[in-house]
Short mmCIF file of C-alpha atoms in Angstrom, two decimals:
data_model
loop_
_atom_site.label_atom_id
_atom_site.label_comp_id
_atom_site.label_asym_id
_atom_site.label_seq_id
_atom_site.Cartn_x
_atom_site.Cartn_y
_atom_site.Cartn_z
CA MET A 1 168.37 93.07 -120.54
CA HIS A 2 165.14 91.47 -119.32
CA GLU A 3 165.38 87.68 -118.96
CA THR A 4 162.58 86.98 -121.47
CA THR A 5 164.24 89.11 -124.13
CA ALA A 6 167.61 87.54 -123.35
CA ARG A 7 166.15 84.06 -123.96
CA LEU A 8 164.79 85.23 -127.33
CA PHE A 9 168.15 86.72 -128.32
CA VAL A 10 170.16 83.67 -127.19
CA ALA A 11 167.89 81.25 -129.04
CA SER A 12 167.83 83.40 -132.20
CA GLU A 13 171.64 83.60 -132.14
CA GLU A 14 171.93 79.82 -131.71
CA MET A 15 169.64 79.27 -134.69
CA SER A 16 171.16 81.94 -136.95
CA PRO A 17 174.55 83.36 -135.91
CA GLY A 18 174.52 87.16 -136.16
CA GLU A 19 170.73 87.28 -135.76
CA ALA A 20 170.66 88.59 -132.16
CA VAL A 21 170.56 92.24 -133.17
CA THR A 22 167.50 94.38 -132.44
CA SER A 23 166.93 95.37 -136.07
CA ARG A 24 167.27 91.78 -137.36
CA VAL A 25 164.98 90.34 -134.71
CA ALA A 26 162.41 93.06 -135.46
CA ALA A 27 162.66 92.50 -139.21
CA ARG A 28 162.28 88.73 -138.93
CA MET A 29 159.27 89.17 -136.64
CA ASN A 30 157.87 91.94 -138.88
CA ILE A 31 157.60 94.45 -136.03
CA ALA A 32 159.07 97.89 -135.28
CA ASP A 33 162.62 98.09 -133.88
CA ASN A 34 161.45 100.18 -130.92
CA ARG A 35 159.16 97.36 -129.81
CA VAL A 36 162.13 95.00 -129.47
CA THR A 37 164.10 97.79 -127.77
CA ASN A 38 161.28 98.20 -125.21
CA TRP A 39 161.34 94.46 -124.51
CA LYS A 40 164.95 94.79 -123.36
CA THR A 41 163.82 96.70 -120.25
CA ARG A 42 160.17 95.64 -119.83
CA GLY A 43 160.32 92.06 -121.06
CA ILE A 44 158.70 90.51 -124.06
CA SER A 45 154.91 90.56 -124.18
CA PHE A 46 152.92 87.35 -124.51
CA GLU A 47 151.93 88.46 -128.02
CA GLY A 48 155.62 89.03 -128.79
CA ALA A 49 156.50 85.56 -127.51
CA VAL A 50 153.89 84.04 -129.81
CA GLN A 51 155.25 86.10 -132.72
CA ALA A 52 158.76 84.87 -131.86
CA GLU A 53 157.50 81.30 -131.96
CA ALA A 54 156.02 81.92 -135.41
CA ALA A 55 159.16 83.64 -136.71
CA TYR A 56 161.85 81.46 -135.13
CA GLY A 57 160.15 78.29 -133.96
CA ILE A 58 161.14 79.05 -130.36
CA PRO A 59 158.36 77.88 -128.02
CA ALA A 60 156.56 80.87 -126.49
CA ALA A 61 156.52 79.04 -123.15
CA TRP A 62 160.32 78.89 -123.23
CA VAL A 63 160.64 82.61 -123.98
CA MET A 64 158.17 83.60 -121.26
CA TYR A 65 158.74 81.04 -118.51
CA ARG A 66 161.81 78.96 -119.39
CA ARG A 67 159.68 75.84 -119.15
CA MET A 68 160.62 74.06 -122.39
CA PRO A 69 163.81 73.44 -124.40
CA SER A 70 164.90 76.58 -126.23
CA LEU A 71 165.10 74.90 -129.62
CA PRO A 72 162.57 72.56 -131.24
CA SER A 73 165.42 70.19 -132.16
CA GLN A 74 165.85 69.54 -128.43
CA TRP A 75 162.23 68.49 -127.87
CA PRO A 76 161.77 64.81 -127.02
CA PHE A 77 159.35 64.35 -129.92
CA GLU A 78 159.03 65.25 -133.58
CA LYS A 79 157.91 68.82 -134.26
CA TRP A 80 155.69 67.83 -137.19
CA VAL A 81 153.29 64.92 -137.43
CA PRO A 82 152.19 63.68 -140.87
CA LEU A 83 148.50 64.25 -141.59
CA GLU A 84 147.97 60.53 -142.16
CA ALA A 85 149.22 59.79 -138.64
CA ILE A 86 146.94 62.48 -137.19
CA LYS A 87 143.91 60.95 -138.91
CA ARG A 88 144.67 57.58 -137.27
CA LEU A 89 144.66 59.01 -133.73
CA PRO A 90 141.56 58.67 -131.54
CA PRO A 91 139.89 62.07 -130.95
CA ASP A 92 141.03 62.31 -127.33
CA SER A 93 144.67 61.84 -128.38
CA ALA A 94 144.79 64.38 -131.19
CA GLY A 95 144.94 67.44 -128.91
CA PHE A 96 148.23 69.29 -129.22
CA ILE A 97 149.78 68.24 -132.48
CA ALA A 98 150.81 69.97 -135.66
CA HIS A 99 151.36 68.99 -139.23
CA ARG A 100 153.12 70.75 -142.06
CA PRO A 101 150.94 73.16 -144.05
CA SER A 102 151.85 71.19 -147.19
CA ASP A 103 150.08 68.21 -145.63
CA HIS A 104 146.74 70.04 -145.68
CA THR A 105 144.31 68.72 -148.21
CA SER A 106 141.91 70.99 -150.00
CA THR A 107 138.21 70.55 -149.28
CA ARG A 108 137.03 72.58 -152.24
#
């Protein structure tokens, strides 16, 4: 199995035991089974790594390059930042942060 696909499968299994099966990975990522099967020999595409991040919360950089912890719980910082805290940051410090969708306020 290609190393990028192996990282995806290992991380998905750690997060949800029994999840590291082609059909389950494909279903959770909302893609065709054969696409995941192709990744086993060719490696996951960048688009696939981004989809894996959206589906599992596994950083795409970890899947592709093994450059970050495999699970968000192992990151040295909180995954989500409250919107109020974001608003208090100076513009040059607010670069790469995220907040929960429920923290969005409507502008209508």
